[in-house]
CSV table of C-alpha atoms and ligand atoms in Angstrom, one decimal:
chain,number,residue,atom,x,y,z
A,1,MET,CA,0.0,0.0,0.0
A,2,THR,CA,1.4,3.4,-0.9
A,3,ALA,CA,1.5,6.2,1.7
A,4,ALA,CA,-1.2,8.9,1.4
A,5,ARG,CA,-0.1,12.2,0.0
A,6,GLU,CA,-1.3,15.8,0.1
A,7,ALA,CA,-4.0,16.7,-2.5
A,8,PRO,CA,-2.5,18.4,-5.6
A,9,VAL,CA,-3.4,22.1,-5.5
A,10,SER,CA,-5.1,22.7,-8.8
A,11,GLU,CA,-5.0,26.5,-9.4
A,12,TRP,CA,-5.6,26.1,-13.1
A,13,VAL,CA,-9.2,25.0,-12.5
A,14,THR,CA,-11.5,28.0,-12.7
A,15,ILE,CA,-15.2,28.5,-12.3
A,16,PRO,CA,-15.9,30.2,-15.7
A,17,ASP,CA,-14.0,27.4,-17.5
A,18,MET,CA,-16.0,24.7,-15.6
A,19,TYR,CA,-19.2,26.6,-16.4
A,20,ARG,CA,-18.5,26.6,-20.1
A,21,ASP,CA,-17.1,23.0,-20.6
A,22,PRO,CA,-16.1,21.1,-17.5
A,23,PHE,CA,-15.4,17.8,-19.2
A,24,PRO,CA,-11.8,18.3,-20.5
A,25,ILE,CA,-11.0,19.8,-17.1
A,26,PHE,CA,-12.4,16.8,-15.2
A,27,GLN,CA,-10.7,14.4,-17.6
A,28,ARG,CA,-7.3,15.9,-16.8
A,29,MET,CA,-8.1,16.0,-13.0
A,30,ARG,CA,-9.0,12.3,-13.0
A,31,ALA,CA,-5.8,11.4,-14.7
A,32,GLU,CA,-3.8,13.3,-12.1
A,33,ALA,CA,-5.5,12.4,-8.8
A,34,ALA,CA,-8.9,11.3,-7.4
A,35,VAL,CA,-9.0,14.3,-5.0
A,36,HIS,CA,-7.7,17.9,-5.7
A,37,TRP,CA,-7.6,21.0,-3.6
A,38,VAL,CA,-9.2,23.7,-5.8
A,39,PRO,CA,-8.6,27.2,-4.5
A,40,SER,CA,-11.2,28.8,-6.9
A,41,VAL,CA,-14.0,26.8,-5.2
A,42,ASN,CA,-12.3,26.7,-1.8
A,43,ARG,CA,-12.8,23.0,-1.3
A,44,TYR,CA,-11.5,19.6,-2.2
A,45,MET,CA,-13.0,18.2,-5.4
A,46,VAL,CA,-13.5,14.4,-5.6
A,47,VAL,CA,-13.6,13.6,-9.3
A,48,THR,CA,-13.3,9.7,-9.7
A,49,TYR,CA,-16.1,7.2,-9.6
A,50,ASP,CA,-14.9,4.9,-6.8
A,51,GLU,CA,-14.0,7.8,-4.4
A,52,CYS,CA,-17.3,9.7,-5.0
A,53,HIS,CA,-19.1,6.4,-4.3
A,54,THR,CA,-17.1,5.7,-1.2
A,55,ALA,CA,-17.9,9.2,0.2
A,56,GLU,CA,-21.6,9.0,-0.5
A,57,MET,CA,-21.9,5.6,1.1
A,58,ASP,CA,-20.1,6.5,4.3
A,59,GLY,CA,-22.2,9.3,5.9
A,60,GLU,CA,-20.4,8.9,9.3
A,61,THR,CA,-17.1,10.1,7.8
A,62,PHE,CA,-18.4,12.3,5.0
A,63,SER,CA,-21.2,14.3,6.6
A,64,ALA,CA,-23.9,16.1,4.7
A,65,ASP,CA,-24.2,18.6,7.5
A,66,GLU,CA,-21.7,21.2,6.1
A,67,THR,CA,-20.4,23.9,8.4
A,68,GLY,CA,-21.4,27.4,7.1
A,69,SER,CA,-23.7,25.9,4.5
A,70,LEU,CA,-25.2,28.6,2.3
A,71,MET,CA,-28.2,26.2,1.6
A,72,LYS,CA,-29.0,26.3,5.3
A,73,ARG,CA,-28.8,30.1,5.2
A,74,SER,CA,-31.1,30.5,2.2
A,75,MET,CA,-33.6,27.6,2.7
A,76,GLY,CA,-33.2,26.5,6.4
A,77,HIS,CA,-31.9,23.1,7.6
A,78,SER,CA,-33.4,20.4,5.4
A,79,MET,CA,-32.8,16.7,5.4
A,80,LEU,CA,-30.3,17.1,2.5
A,81,ARG,CA,-27.9,18.7,5.0
A,82,LYS,CA,-28.7,16.4,7.9
A,83,ASP,CA,-27.1,13.0,8.8
A,84,ASP,CA,-28.9,10.0,10.2
A,85,PRO,CA,-30.6,9.6,12.6
A,86,GLU,CA,-31.9,13.2,12.3
A,87,HIS,CA,-32.3,12.8,8.5
A,88,ALA,CA,-34.5,9.6,8.6
A,89,PRO,CA,-37.9,10.9,9.9
A,90,GLU,CA,-38.0,13.8,7.5
A,91,ARG,CA,-37.0,11.5,4.6
A,92,ALA,CA,-39.7,9.0,5.7
A,93,ALA,CA,-42.4,11.8,5.8
A,94,TRP,CA,-41.4,12.8,2.2
A,95,GLN,CA,-41.5,9.4,0.7
A,96,PRO,CA,-45.2,8.3,0.3
A,97,PRO,CA,-46.3,10.5,-2.6
A,98,LEU,CA,-43.0,9.9,-4.4
A,99,ARG,CA,-43.3,6.1,-4.5
A,100,PRO,CA,-44.1,4.0,-7.6
A,101,GLY,CA,-47.5,3.1,-6.3
A,102,ALA,CA,-48.6,6.8,-5.9
A,103,ILE,CA,-47.1,7.6,-9.3
A,104,LYS,CA,-49.1,4.8,-10.9
A,105,THR,CA,-52.4,5.6,-9.3
A,106,VAL,CA,-52.3,9.4,-9.1
A,107,TRP,CA,-49.4,11.2,-10.8
A,108,ARG,CA,-48.9,9.5,-14.1
A,109,GLU,CA,-52.2,10.9,-15.3
A,110,VAL,CA,-51.3,14.3,-14.0
A,111,PHE,CA,-47.9,14.1,-15.8
A,112,GLU,CA,-49.7,13.2,-19.1
A,113,ALA,CA,-52.2,16.2,-18.8
A,114,ASN,CA,-49.4,18.6,-17.9
A,115,THR,CA,-47.3,17.3,-20.8
A,116,GLU,CA,-50.0,17.9,-23.4
A,117,ARG,CA,-50.5,21.4,-22.1
A,118,TYR,CA,-46.9,22.4,-22.5
A,119,LEU,CA,-46.5,20.6,-25.9
A,120,ASP,CA,-49.3,23.0,-26.9
A,121,ARG,CA,-47.2,25.9,-25.7
A,122,LEU,CA,-44.2,24.6,-27.7
A,123,ALA,CA,-46.4,24.3,-30.8
A,124,ASP,CA,-47.8,27.8,-30.3
A,125,ALA,CA,-44.2,29.2,-30.1
A,126,GLY,CA,-43.8,28.2,-33.8
A,127,ASP,CA,-40.6,29.6,-35.4
A,128,ALA,CA,-39.3,30.9,-32.0
A,129,ALA,CA,-39.8,27.5,-30.2
A,130,ASP,CA,-37.3,26.7,-27.6
A,131,LEU,CA,-37.5,23.2,-26.1
A,132,ILE,CA,-36.2,24.3,-22.7
A,133,TRP,CA,-38.2,27.5,-22.1
A,134,ASP,CA,-41.4,26.6,-23.9
A,135,PHE,CA,-41.6,23.0,-22.8
A,136,ALA,CA,-39.1,21.5,-20.3
A,137,ALA,CA,-39.0,24.2,-17.7
A,138,PRO,CA,-42.7,25.0,-17.4
A,139,LEU,CA,-43.6,21.3,-17.5
A,140,ALA,CA,-41.1,20.4,-14.8
A,141,ALA,CA,-42.4,23.2,-12.6
A,142,GLU,CA,-46.0,22.3,-13.2
A,143,ASN,CA,-45.4,18.6,-12.3
A,144,LEU,CA,-43.6,19.6,-9.1
A,145,ARG,CA,-46.4,22.1,-8.2
A,146,SER,CA,-48.9,19.3,-8.6
A,147,ILE,CA,-47.0,16.7,-6.5
A,148,LEU,CA,-46.2,19.2,-3.7
A,149,GLY,CA,-49.7,20.6,-3.7
A,150,PHE,CA,-49.1,24.3,-4.2
A,151,VAL,CA,-52.6,25.0,-5.3
A,152,ASN,CA,-52.1,28.7,-4.3
A,153,ALA,CA,-49.1,29.2,-6.6
A,154,THR,CA,-48.4,29.1,-10.4
A,155,GLN,CA,-45.7,27.2,-12.2
A,156,GLU,CA,-44.0,30.5,-12.9
A,157,ASP,CA,-43.9,31.1,-9.1
A,158,LEU,CA,-42.2,27.8,-8.7
A,159,GLN,CA,-39.6,28.6,-11.4
A,160,ARG,CA,-38.8,31.9,-9.8
A,161,TRP,CA,-38.7,30.5,-6.2
A,162,SER,CA,-36.4,27.6,-7.4
A,163,GLN,CA,-34.0,29.8,-9.3
A,164,THR,CA,-33.6,32.5,-6.8
A,165,MET,CA,-33.2,30.1,-3.8
A,166,ILE,CA,-30.6,28.1,-5.8
A,167,ASP,CA,-28.8,31.3,-6.7
A,168,ALA,CA,-28.7,32.2,-3.0
A,169,THR,CA,-27.4,28.7,-2.2
A,170,GLY,CA,-24.5,29.3,-4.5
A,171,ASN,CA,-23.9,32.9,-3.5
A,172,TYR,CA,-20.3,32.4,-2.5
A,173,ALA,CA,-19.6,36.0,-3.8
A,174,ASP,CA,-21.9,37.3,-1.1
A,175,ASP,CA,-23.9,39.5,-3.6
A,176,PRO,CA,-26.5,41.4,-1.6
A,177,VAL,CA,-28.9,41.4,-4.5
A,178,VAL,CA,-28.8,37.6,-4.8
A,179,TRP,CA,-29.5,37.3,-1.0
A,180,GLU,CA,-32.4,39.7,-1.3
A,181,LYS,CA,-34.1,37.8,-4.1
A,182,GLY,CA,-33.6,34.5,-2.3
A,183,ARG,CA,-35.0,36.0,0.9
A,184,ARG,CA,-38.1,37.3,-0.9
A,185,SER,CA,-38.8,33.9,-2.4
A,186,SER,CA,-38.2,32.2,0.9
A,187,GLU,CA,-40.8,34.5,2.5
A,188,GLU,CA,-43.3,33.9,-0.3
A,189,VAL,CA,-42.9,30.1,0.2
A,190,ASP,CA,-43.5,30.5,3.9
A,191,ARG,CA,-46.6,32.5,3.3
A,192,ALA,CA,-47.9,29.9,0.8
A,193,ILE,CA,-47.2,27.1,3.3
A,194,ASP,CA,-49.0,29.0,6.1
A,195,GLU,CA,-52.1,29.2,3.9
A,196,LEU,CA,-51.9,25.5,2.9
A,197,LEU,CA,-51.6,23.9,6.3
A,198,PRO,CA,-55.2,24.6,7.4
A,199,TYR,CA,-56.5,24.1,3.8
A,200,TYR,CA,-55.1,20.5,3.6
A,201,ALA,CA,-56.3,19.7,7.1
A,202,ALA,CA,-59.8,20.3,5.7
A,203,HIS,CA,-59.3,19.1,2.2
A,204,PRO,CA,-56.8,16.1,2.2
A,205,ASP,CA,-55.6,14.8,-1.1
A,206,ALA,CA,-52.6,12.9,-2.6
A,207,SER,CA,-50.1,15.8,-2.5
A,208,LEU,CA,-47.0,15.9,-0.4
A,209,ILE,CA,-48.1,18.9,1.7
A,210,SER,CA,-51.4,17.2,2.4
A,211,GLY,CA,-49.5,14.1,3.6
A,212,LEU,CA,-47.4,16.3,5.9
A,213,VAL,CA,-50.5,17.8,7.4
A,214,ASN,CA,-52.3,14.5,7.9
A,215,MET,CA,-49.5,12.2,9.0
A,216,PRO,CA,-50.6,8.9,10.6
A,217,GLY,CA,-51.0,9.1,14.3
A,218,GLY,CA,-51.6,12.8,14.1
A,219,GLU,CA,-47.8,13.6,14.4
A,220,ARG,CA,-46.3,16.4,12.4
A,221,LEU,CA,-42.8,17.5,11.5
A,222,PRO,CA,-41.8,20.8,13.2
A,223,ILE,CA,-42.8,23.7,11.0
A,224,GLU,CA,-39.1,24.7,10.4
A,225,ALA,CA,-38.5,21.2,8.9
A,226,ILE,CA,-41.6,21.4,6.7
A,227,ARG,CA,-40.5,24.8,5.4
A,228,ALA,CA,-36.8,23.9,4.8
A,229,ASN,CA,-37.6,20.6,3.1
A,230,LEU,CA,-40.2,22.1,0.9
A,231,LYS,CA,-37.8,24.8,-0.2
A,232,MET,CA,-35.1,22.3,-0.8
A,233,THR,CA,-37.5,20.2,-2.9
A,234,ILE,CA,-38.5,23.2,-4.9
A,235,GLY,CA,-34.8,23.9,-5.5
A,236,GLY,CA,-33.9,20.3,-6.2
A,237,GLY,CA,-36.9,18.8,-7.9
A,238,LEU,CA,-37.4,21.3,-10.8
A,239,ASN,CA,-34.1,22.0,-12.6
A,240,GLU,CA,-33.1,18.4,-12.8
A,241,PRO,CA,-36.2,17.0,-14.7
A,242,ARG,CA,-36.0,20.1,-16.9
A,243,ASP,CA,-32.3,19.5,-17.6
A,244,VAL,CA,-32.7,15.8,-18.4
A,245,ILE,CA,-35.5,16.5,-20.9
A,246,GLY,CA,-33.1,19.0,-22.6
A,247,THR,CA,-30.0,16.8,-22.5
A,248,ALA,CA,-31.8,13.7,-23.7
A,249,ALA,CA,-33.6,15.5,-26.5
A,250,TRP,CA,-30.4,17.2,-27.6
A,251,ALA,CA,-28.3,14.0,-27.5
A,252,LEU,CA,-30.9,12.1,-29.5
A,253,LEU,CA,-31.4,14.9,-32.0
A,254,GLU,CA,-27.6,14.9,-32.5
A,255,ASN,CA,-27.5,11.1,-32.9
A,256,PRO,CA,-30.3,10.3,-35.3
A,257,ASP,CA,-29.4,6.6,-35.5
A,258,GLN,CA,-30.0,6.3,-31.8
A,259,LEU,CA,-33.2,8.3,-32.0
A,260,GLY,CA,-34.3,6.0,-34.7
A,261,ARG,CA,-33.8,2.9,-32.5
A,262,VAL,CA,-35.7,4.5,-29.6
A,263,LEU,CA,-38.6,5.4,-31.9
A,264,GLN,CA,-38.7,1.9,-33.3
A,265,ASP,CA,-38.7,0.4,-29.8
A,266,PRO,CA,-40.3,2.7,-27.1
A,267,ALA,CA,-39.0,0.3,-24.4
A,268,LEU,CA,-35.7,2.1,-24.9
A,269,TRP,CA,-37.0,5.5,-23.5
A,270,PRO,CA,-35.9,4.6,-20.0
A,271,VAL,CA,-32.5,3.5,-21.3
A,272,ALA,CA,-32.1,6.9,-23.2
A,273,PHE,CA,-33.1,8.7,-20.0
A,274,ASP,CA,-30.6,6.8,-17.9
A,275,GLU,CA,-27.8,7.3,-20.4
A,276,ALA,CA,-28.6,11.1,-20.6
A,277,ILE,CA,-28.2,11.5,-16.8
A,278,ARG,CA,-25.0,9.3,-16.9
A,279,TRP,CA,-23.6,11.4,-19.7
A,280,ILE,CA,-24.5,14.8,-18.2
A,281,ALA,CA,-25.5,14.5,-14.5
A,282,PRO,CA,-28.0,17.4,-13.9
A,283,ILE,CA,-26.6,17.9,-10.3
A,284,GLY,CA,-22.9,18.0,-11.1
A,285,MET,CA,-21.6,18.5,-7.6
A,286,TYR,CA,-22.8,18.3,-4.0
A,287,PRO,CA,-21.0,19.1,-0.7
A,288,ARG,CA,-19.8,16.9,2.1
A,289,GLU,CA,-17.5,17.5,5.1
A,290,THR,CA,-15.1,15.1,6.8
A,291,THR,CA,-15.8,14.3,10.4
A,292,ARG,CA,-12.4,12.8,11.1
A,293,ASP,CA,-8.9,12.5,9.5
A,294,VAL,CA,-9.3,10.2,6.6
A,295,GLU,CA,-7.6,9.0,3.4
A,296,LEU,CA,-9.5,9.1,0.1
A,297,GLY,CA,-8.1,7.9,-3.2
A,298,GLY,CA,-4.6,8.1,-1.7
A,299,VAL,CA,-5.0,11.7,-0.5
A,300,ARG,CA,-4.9,12.8,3.1
A,301,LEU,CA,-7.9,14.8,4.3
A,302,PRO,CA,-8.0,16.3,7.7
A,303,ALA,CA,-11.1,16.4,9.8
A,304,GLY,CA,-13.4,19.3,8.9
A,305,SER,CA,-12.4,19.3,5.2
A,306,ARG,CA,-15.0,20.7,2.8
A,307,LEU,CA,-15.5,18.4,-0.2
A,308,GLY,CA,-17.3,18.6,-3.5
A,309,ILE,CA,-18.5,15.2,-4.7
A,310,VAL,CA,-18.3,15.7,-8.5
A,311,VAL,CA,-20.7,13.2,-9.9
A,312,LEU,CA,-20.6,15.0,-13.3
A,313,SER,CA,-17.0,13.8,-13.5
A,314,ALA,CA,-17.5,10.4,-11.8
A,315,ASN,CA,-20.1,9.5,-14.4
A,316,ARG,CA,-17.4,10.0,-17.1
A,317,ASP,CA,-14.7,8.0,-15.3
A,318,GLU,CA,-13.0,6.0,-18.0
A,319,ARG,CA,-12.0,3.3,-15.5
A,320,VAL,CA,-15.7,2.4,-15.2
A,321,PHE,CA,-17.4,3.5,-18.5
A,322,GLU,CA,-15.8,2.7,-21.8
A,323,TYR,CA,-15.5,5.7,-24.2
A,324,ALA,CA,-17.2,7.6,-21.3
A,325,GLU,CA,-17.4,10.9,-23.2
A,326,ARG,CA,-19.9,9.4,-25.8
A,327,PHE,CA,-23.7,9.3,-25.4
A,328,ASP,CA,-24.5,5.7,-26.3
A,329,ILE,CA,-27.8,4.0,-25.4
A,330,ALA,CA,-26.2,0.6,-26.3
A,331,ARG,CA,-23.5,0.8,-23.7
A,332,GLU,CA,-23.1,-1.9,-21.2
A,333,LYS,CA,-25.4,-1.2,-18.3
A,334,LYS,CA,-23.6,-0.1,-15.1
A,335,PRO,CA,-24.8,1.9,-12.1
A,336,HIS,CA,-24.1,5.7,-12.5
A,337,LEU,CA,-24.1,8.3,-9.7
A,338,ALA,CA,-26.5,10.9,-11.1
A,339,PHE,CA,-29.1,10.3,-8.3
A,340,GLY,CA,-26.4,10.2,-5.6
A,341,GLY,CA,-26.2,7.2,-3.3
A,342,GLY,CA,-26.5,6.1,0.3
A,343,ALA,CA,-28.9,7.8,2.7
A,344,HIS,CA,-29.5,10.8,0.5
A,345,TYR,CA,-30.2,8.9,-2.7
A,346,CYS,CA,-32.7,11.0,-4.7
A,347,ALA,CA,-36.2,10.8,-3.2
A,348,GLY,CA,-37.6,11.9,-6.5
A,349,ALA,CA,-35.9,9.4,-8.8
A,350,TRP,CA,-39.2,7.5,-9.5
A,351,VAL,CA,-41.0,10.8,-10.3
A,352,ALA,CA,-38.2,11.9,-12.6
A,353,LYS,CA,-38.2,8.5,-14.4
A,354,SER,CA,-42.0,8.4,-14.9
A,355,SER,CA,-42.5,12.1,-15.8
A,356,VAL,CA,-39.6,12.3,-18.2
A,357,ALA,CA,-38.9,8.8,-19.6
A,358,GLN,CA,-42.4,7.5,-19.7
A,359,VAL,CA,-44.3,10.6,-20.6
A,360,ALA,CA,-42.5,13.9,-21.6
A,361,LEU,CA,-39.9,12.5,-24.0
A,362,PRO,CA,-42.0,9.9,-25.8
A,363,ARG,CA,-44.9,12.3,-26.2
A,364,LEU,CA,-42.6,15.1,-27.5
A,365,PHE,CA,-41.2,12.9,-30.3
A,366,GLU,CA,-44.6,11.4,-31.1
A,367,ARG,CA,-46.2,14.8,-31.4
A,368,PHE,CA,-43.6,16.5,-33.5
A,369,GLU,CA,-42.6,14.5,-36.5
A,370,GLY,CA,-39.3,15.4,-38.0
A,371,LEU,CA,-38.3,17.3,-34.8
A,372,GLU,CA,-34.8,18.8,-35.2
A,373,ILE,CA,-32.5,21.4,-33.9
A,374,ASP,CA,-32.9,24.8,-35.6
A,375,GLY,CA,-29.4,25.4,-36.9
A,376,ASP,CA,-30.2,29.1,-37.7
A,377,ARG,CA,-30.4,29.9,-34.0
A,378,GLU,CA,-27.9,29.3,-31.2
A,379,THR,CA,-27.9,26.1,-29.1
A,380,SER,CA,-26.0,26.2,-25.8
A,381,ALA,CA,-25.3,24.3,-22.6
A,382,GLY,CA,-23.8,25.6,-19.4
A,383,GLY,CA,-23.0,24.8,-15.7
A,384,TRP,CA,-21.1,22.4,-13.6
A,385,VAL,CA,-22.8,22.4,-10.1
A,386,PHE,CA,-26.0,22.1,-12.1
A,387,ARG,CA,-25.6,21.5,-15.9
A,388,GLY,CA,-28.2,21.6,-18.6
A,389,MET,CA,-29.2,23.2,-21.9
A,390,LEU,CA,-29.5,27.0,-21.9
A,391,LYS,CA,-31.0,27.2,-25.4
A,392,LEU,CA,-32.4,24.5,-27.5
A,393,PRO,CA,-34.2,26.0,-30.5
A,394,VAL,CA,-36.2,23.4,-32.5
A,395,THR,CA,-38.3,23.1,-35.6
A,396,TRP,CA,-40.4,20.2,-36.9
A,397,GLN,CA,-42.0,19.0,-40.1
A,398,ARG,CA,-45.5,18.0,-39.0
A,399,GLU,CA,-47.5,18.0,-35.8
A,400,ARG,CA,-49.5,15.0,-34.9
A,401,LYS,CA,-51.8,16.4,-32.2
A,402,GLY,CA,-53.7,13.8,-30.1
A,403,ALA,CA,-51.5,10.8,-31.0
A,404,ALA,CA,-51.8,8.0,-28.4
A,405,ALA,CA,-49.6,8.4,-25.3
B,501,HEM,C1,-33.3,13.6,-13.2
B,501,HEM,C2,-33.8,14.2,-12.1
B,501,HEM,C3,-33.1,14.3,-10.8
B,501,HEM,C4,-31.8,14.1,-10.4
B,501,HEM,C5,-30.6,13.8,-11.4
B,501,HEM,C6,-31.7,14.3,-9.0
B,501,HEM,C7,-30.5,14.1,-8.3
B,501,HEM,C8,-30.4,14.1,-6.9
B,501,HEM,C9,-29.2,14.0,-6.1
B,501,HEM,C10,-27.8,13.8,-6.7
B,501,HEM,C11,-29.5,14.0,-4.8
B,501,HEM,C12,-28.6,13.8,-3.6
B,501,HEM,C13,-27.8,15.1,-3.3
B,501,HEM,C14,-26.9,15.0,-2.1
B,501,HEM,O1,-26.7,13.9,-1.6
B,501,HEM,O2,-26.4,16.1,-1.6
B,501,HEM,C15,-31.0,14.2,-4.7
B,501,HEM,C16,-31.7,14.3,-3.5
B,501,HEM,C17,-33.0,14.6,-3.4
B,501,HEM,N1,-33.9,14.7,-4.5
B,501,HEM,FE1,-33.5,14.6,-6.5
B,501,HEM,N2,-33.0,14.5,-8.5
B,501,HEM,C18,-33.9,14.6,-9.5
B,501,HEM,C19,-35.2,14.8,-9.4
B,501,HEM,C20,-35.9,15.0,-8.3
B,501,HEM,C21,-37.3,15.3,-8.2
B,501,HEM,C22,-38.3,15.3,-9.4
B,501,HEM,C23,-37.6,15.4,-6.9
B,501,HEM,C24,-39.0,15.7,-6.2
B,501,HEM,C25,-40.1,15.4,-6.7
B,501,HEM,C26,-36.4,15.2,-6.1
B,501,HEM,C27,-36.3,15.3,-4.7
B,501,HEM,C28,-35.1,15.1,-4.0
B,501,HEM,C29,-35.1,15.1,-2.5
B,501,HEM,C30,-36.3,15.4,-1.6
B,501,HEM,C31,-33.8,14.8,-2.2
B,501,HEM,C32,-33.2,14.7,-0.8
B,501,HEM,C33,-33.1,13.3,-0.3
B,501,HEM,C34,-32.4,13.1,1.0
B,501,HEM,O3,-31.7,14.0,1.5
B,501,HEM,O4,-32.6,12.1,1.6
B,501,HEM,N3,-35.4,15.0,-7.0
B,501,HEM,N4,-31.5,14.3,-6.0
């Protein structure tokens, strides 16, 4: 066994470069070491598959409860920043409406209706149609609004809340305008929740907030936990389905042979979904903090080290995935890390799979025959903590309204 060494100090890694195109940077980092100290982000970055997996499976050593967390400041202390045993009861309260049974009996139908509505909007946008802003973003927001039960808010409210609170969570520059926008959204969410608690006590339904109000045995989570976890879910349950719709559509439109195979065999939609989040993980990095001195990937980490678990890089680790940079629905099936792992494994994974792989993507390609990227307008992607398409202009040859779902 080789002796552990200090982490390489990677001053050449900058935030603007990672925002533009993180993949060549991560490739070089993986070749040099599993763990780097990166001054521009003021934390260690864990970039290889095995080491990301080790960290997410060992919550005792790699705590989610980060000191000085900006997420806690902007949204309150949610389950995402708690370790077990404190994390477990909040996670258990969140689970029932997000399970496959509830999706089958309640939400699938809602996802279908919402999808038709925003396909109409995409059609109406005509020559100016953008797949992200006319379809993926409002659809993801509307689906989340339905599941959570925000009957007193619009999908536009959810998009604004989500973006401003996420911006505050990443406000390392301490910009007062960003804090102010985040604070305003946080207060709007609190007011909306205050209205909904008595409403759902009188009108129970299948939504998450209703479930929180009417928990078995009459127990309730403390109000701070309800608020913080709803804000975290608004921040964490909207961009990712939006971004996987964009990434998967882009990848398939750029690879017509693979699109052809999926259209021939709709059982391949979940495979395309899974490969899209393997290829570009919508949540690129999430934080952890060491609770003791530890060695990870041959690198010494003192207790209290702040880490970034870079699943966007781990999912492209060439030691695990052959020709990892390529989008390929025929690749050998192996577990990827896009939904995280261990105690914090994404609570909304079934919702994402159903709403995107079973409904949004198949219906999009059924409805718009000859869908393609509009080469006369700019297509762009961005991000590394969250990564997705920024612009995806599309055109089509023929619309088949009302085709069977
Ligand atoms: C493709 C879509 C999605 C991806 C890639 C994704 C990814 C993730 C990841 C990586 C985590 C763990 C983060 C960490 O450990 O710090 C997580 C947690 C979580 N996700 Fe998702 N997510 C998606 C969709 C959703 C949706 C639609 C919802 C809600 C309806 C949701 C709700 C949650 C919740 C509540 C947690 C916290 C779980 C816990 O702390 O125990 N996610 N997600």
